Amino acid sequence: MSQFSYQDGVLHAEGVSLSVIAEQFGTPTYVYSKAALLANFAAYADACRGRDALVCYAMKANSNLAILDLLARQGAGFDIVSGGELLRVLAAGGDPRKVIFSGVGKSVDEMRLALSHDILCFNVESIPELHRLNEVAGALGKQARISLRVNPNVDPKTHPYIATGLKASKFGVAFDDALATYRAAAQLPHLDVVGIDCHIGSQLLDDVPLLEALDRLIELIDQLGAEGIELHHLDMGGGIGIDYREQGEAPPVPVGDYLERVFARVDAWRAARHNGKPIKVIFEPGRSIVGDTGVLLTRVEFLKHGEEKNFCIVDAAMNDMARPALYQAWMDMQPVVQDGAEAAVYDIVGPICESGDWLARDRALAITAGELLVMHTAGAYGMTMASNYNTRGRAAEVMVDGATPHLVRQRENPADLYALESVLK
Ligand SMILES: *Cc1c(COP(=O)(O)O)cnc(C)c1O
């Protein structure tokens, strides 16, 4: 059930009118629904109930402390991609022993920080990274638990920028090199080889490629077992897509159905070849936890009618929401107030001095200058990708809980933006 719905012709987040939020907090503002967030996490948690499984929220999708806090209280672990993200987990009260650390370029300092907090696992992506981690752990007198990110070379059929499991991708270890890389890892004295992981892409509407990847991981785990390298967990990565409401686009696979198919496959395999001995299964969902829990609220500055195009110029821009500019992503936009005005077709653009600064193209909208619009399904890869281009302070963030809006991030002031700068003496 969507937590964003029209009540008496005005769009609400749960019980709060978005017009009221705009008055109280200004625009542009990201508005999140707590109930939607908890429901999305529950879809994973319910499917995992009674199993040896862990849901590690991929926090690069949205790392606001309020979101991390709510998820940590529900028992979530976290998939991090930097030392900064680990510090956010700690600041939000998350458990570092449920943290896995992904990414192709972990620095020595980041490794030290993660080891000092005894994180669950490093998802290692290359041989040089194995050696660096072994050295850093040795110097600290610690053992690092590791998994190898294997590139199963299945085509996720998504946008090339968010496909990550193909041979030509910068991520992971090639499938054909995986055995040799595991053998090398097993020789390093300060590493404990505990798992295997993959992440084949994002916004996958179908779980067929994910289940194909699972089969390839299973194949490797069996080959490793035959050599005496026993893995304790298998990590499916993230990637389940969400409904951006684009016309004609298929709905994404329900999370519960996907997890059920993974567990059924894993159970059948363990029963047949490991005498029923279980293996822990980890998921790293990002978008499917937060994507549909947020909207970007923006106000129309001007309507500009041209010979070939009409432009709806709003106060949000590509620095607030980069997905359209970056991936040509289609995101639904609607007026906050349905007032029956006559519709025209617009490109919805921001004030930034770039032609790439657009949020949506060719949309029929009944809107007048000064009114409010929302961009739907903006909870994932929205605020976390925001920048200060054009010295624009980043948007405020508000989380609605029932009838109460909570400011969970203040709007940045221009003075904040140059506070760390200095002129030559
Ligand atoms: C980005 C990322 C995820 C999350 O992907 P979604 O498509 O948002 O679910 C999970 N794991 C890794 C390694 C990632 O880089």
PDB file of N, CA, C and O in Angstrom, residues 203-208 240-255 257 261:
ATOM      1  N   GLN A 203      18.026  -2.408  -9.997  1.00  0.00           N
ATOM      2  CA  GLN A 203      16.720  -2.208 -10.641  1.00  0.00           C
ATOM      3  C   GLN A 203      16.377  -3.396 -11.551  1.00  0.00           C
ATOM      4  O   GLN A 203      15.925  -3.240 -12.680  1.00  0.00           O
ATOM      5  N   LEU A 204      16.586  -4.604 -11.018  1.00  0.00           N
ATOM      6  CA  LEU A 204      16.222  -5.818 -11.749  1.00  0.00           C
ATOM      7  C   LEU A 204      14.741  -6.090 -11.502  1.00  0.00           C
ATOM      8  O   LEU A 204      14.299  -6.182 -10.359  1.00  0.00           O
ATOM      9  N   LEU A 205      13.985  -6.226 -12.583  1.00  0.00           N
ATOM     10  CA  LEU A 205      12.540  -6.425 -12.433  1.00  0.00           C
ATOM     11  C   LEU A 205      12.206  -7.909 -12.325  1.00  0.00           C
ATOM     12  O   LEU A 205      11.126  -8.286 -11.891  1.00  0.00           O
ATOM     13  N   ASP A 206      13.160  -8.732 -12.684  1.00  0.00           N
ATOM     14  CA  ASP A 206      12.951 -10.163 -12.800  1.00  0.00           C
ATOM     15  C   ASP A 206      14.056 -10.835 -11.981  1.00  0.00           C
ATOM     16  O   ASP A 206      15.188 -10.363 -11.974  1.00  0.00           O
ATOM     17  N   ASP A 207      13.744 -11.945 -11.309  1.00  0.00           N
ATOM     18  CA  ASP A 207      14.799 -12.590 -10.510  1.00  0.00           C
ATOM     19  C   ASP A 207      15.514 -13.720 -11.255  1.00  0.00           C
ATOM     20  O   ASP A 207      16.390 -14.367 -10.683  1.00  0.00           O
ATOM     21  N   VAL A 208      15.183 -13.923 -12.518  1.00  0.00           N
ATOM     22  CA  VAL A 208      15.837 -15.005 -13.268  1.00  0.00           C
ATOM     23  C   VAL A 208      17.361 -14.838 -13.290  1.00  0.00           C
ATOM     24  O   VAL A 208      18.094 -15.787 -12.978  1.00  0.00           O
ATOM     25  N   ILE A 240      17.098  -6.016  -6.385  1.00  0.00           N
ATOM     26  CA  ILE A 240      15.666  -6.113  -6.705  1.00  0.00           C
ATOM     27  C   ILE A 240      15.112  -4.711  -7.007  1.00  0.00           C
ATOM     28  O   ILE A 240      15.357  -3.762  -6.274  1.00  0.00           O
ATOM     29  N   GLY A 241      14.384  -4.633  -8.121  1.00  0.00           N
ATOM     30  CA  GLY A 241      13.893  -3.347  -8.604  1.00  0.00           C
ATOM     31  C   GLY A 241      12.607  -2.916  -7.924  1.00  0.00           C
ATOM     32  O   GLY A 241      12.005  -3.658  -7.139  1.00  0.00           O
ATOM     33  N   ILE A 242      12.207  -1.699  -8.222  1.00  0.00           N
ATOM     34  CA  ILE A 242      10.963  -1.159  -7.683  1.00  0.00           C
ATOM     35  C   ILE A 242      10.132  -0.583  -8.822  1.00  0.00           C
ATOM     36  O   ILE A 242      10.625  -0.428  -9.943  1.00  0.00           O
ATOM     37  N   ASP A 243       8.892  -0.233  -8.514  1.00  0.00           N
ATOM     38  CA  ASP A 243       7.965   0.262  -9.526  1.00  0.00           C
ATOM     39  C   ASP A 243       8.076   1.781  -9.617  1.00  0.00           C
ATOM     40  O   ASP A 243       7.560   2.497  -8.762  1.00  0.00           O
ATOM     41  N   TYR A 244       8.762   2.246 -10.647  1.00  0.00           N
ATOM     42  CA  TYR A 244       8.879   3.696 -10.845  1.00  0.00           C
ATOM     43  C   TYR A 244       7.637   4.275 -11.526  1.00  0.00           C
ATOM     44  O   TYR A 244       7.608   5.441 -11.851  1.00  0.00           O
ATOM     45  N   ARG A 245       6.633   3.408 -11.762  1.00  0.00           N
ATOM     46  CA  ARG A 245       5.354   3.795 -12.349  1.00  0.00           C
ATOM     47  C   ARG A 245       5.490   4.190 -13.811  1.00  0.00           C
ATOM     48  O   ARG A 245       4.645   4.901 -14.348  1.00  0.00           O
ATOM     49  N   GLU A 246       6.589   3.810 -14.439  1.00  0.00           N
ATOM     50  CA  GLU A 246       6.741   4.126 -15.854  1.00  0.00           C
ATOM     51  C   GLU A 246       5.746   3.289 -16.633  1.00  0.00           C
ATOM     52  O   GLU A 246       5.653   2.074 -16.450  1.00  0.00           O
ATOM     53  N   GLN A 247       5.016   3.960 -17.518  1.00  0.00           N
ATOM     54  CA  GLN A 247       3.979   3.255 -18.267  1.00  0.00           C
ATOM     55  C   GLN A 247       4.574   2.156 -19.116  1.00  0.00           C
ATOM     56  O   GLN A 247       5.583   2.362 -19.778  1.00  0.00           O
ATOM     57  N   GLY A 248       3.938   0.979 -19.088  1.00  0.00           N
ATOM     58  CA  GLY A 248       4.392  -0.117 -19.924  1.00  0.00           C
ATOM     59  C   GLY A 248       5.505  -0.925 -19.307  1.00  0.00           C
ATOM     60  O   GLY A 248       5.899  -1.953 -19.850  1.00  0.00           O
ATOM     61  N   GLU A 249       6.053  -0.464 -18.181  1.00  0.00           N
ATOM     62  CA  GLU A 249       7.134  -1.211 -17.553  1.00  0.00           C
ATOM     63  C   GLU A 249       6.525  -2.325 -16.694  1.00  0.00           C
ATOM     64  O   GLU A 249       5.544  -2.103 -15.992  1.00  0.00           O
ATOM     65  N   ALA A 250       7.153  -3.503 -16.737  1.00  0.00           N
ATOM     66  CA  ALA A 250       6.636  -4.628 -15.949  1.00  0.00           C
ATOM     67  C   ALA A 250       6.822  -4.334 -14.468  1.00  0.00           C
ATOM     68  O   ALA A 250       7.784  -3.683 -14.080  1.00  0.00           O
ATOM     69  N   PRO A 251       5.921  -4.831 -13.625  1.00  0.00           N
ATOM     70  CA  PRO A 251       6.131  -4.665 -12.181  1.00  0.00           C
ATOM     71  C   PRO A 251       7.282  -5.543 -11.727  1.00  0.00           C
ATOM     72  O   PRO A 251       7.530  -6.596 -12.314  1.00  0.00           O
ATOM     73  N   PRO A 252       8.017  -5.113 -10.716  1.00  0.00           N
ATOM     74  CA  PRO A 252       9.140  -5.926 -10.235  1.00  0.00           C
ATOM     75  C   PRO A 252       8.649  -7.175  -9.510  1.00  0.00           C
ATOM     76  O   PRO A 252       7.518  -7.227  -9.039  1.00  0.00           O
ATOM     77  N   VAL A 253       9.527  -8.164  -9.441  1.00  0.00           N
ATOM     78  CA  VAL A 253       9.204  -9.392  -8.710  1.00  0.00           C
ATOM     79  C   VAL A 253       9.007  -9.040  -7.230  1.00  0.00           C
ATOM     80  O   VAL A 253       9.767  -8.262  -6.666  1.00  0.00           O
ATOM     81  N   PRO A 254       7.956  -9.586  -6.586  1.00  0.00           N
ATOM     82  CA  PRO A 254       7.787  -9.328  -5.146  1.00  0.00           C
ATOM     83  C   PRO A 254       8.954  -9.910  -4.351  1.00  0.00           C
ATOM     84  O   PRO A 254       9.425 -11.023  -4.640  1.00  0.00           O
ATOM     85  N   VAL A 255       9.418  -9.142  -3.377  1.00  0.00           N
ATOM     86  CA  VAL A 255      10.578  -9.531  -2.577  1.00  0.00           C
ATOM     87  C   VAL A 255      10.385 -10.918  -1.948  1.00  0.00           C
ATOM     88  O   VAL A 255      11.291 -11.761  -1.973  1.00  0.00           O
ATOM     89  N   ASP A 257       8.603 -13.435  -2.931  1.00  0.00           N
ATOM     90  CA  ASP A 257       8.694 -14.517  -3.928  1.00  0.00           C
ATOM     91  C   ASP A 257      10.150 -14.822  -4.268  1.00  0.00           C
ATOM     92  O   ASP A 257      10.556 -15.980  -4.394  1.00  0.00           O
ATOM     93  N   ARG A 261      12.274 -18.313  -3.526  1.00  0.00           N
ATOM     94  CA  ARG A 261      12.943 -19.110  -4.568  1.00  0.00           C
ATOM     95  C   ARG A 261      14.414 -19.331  -4.224  1.00  0.00           C
ATOM     96  O   ARG A 261      14.971 -20.398  -4.477  1.00  0.00           O
TER      97      ARG A 261
END
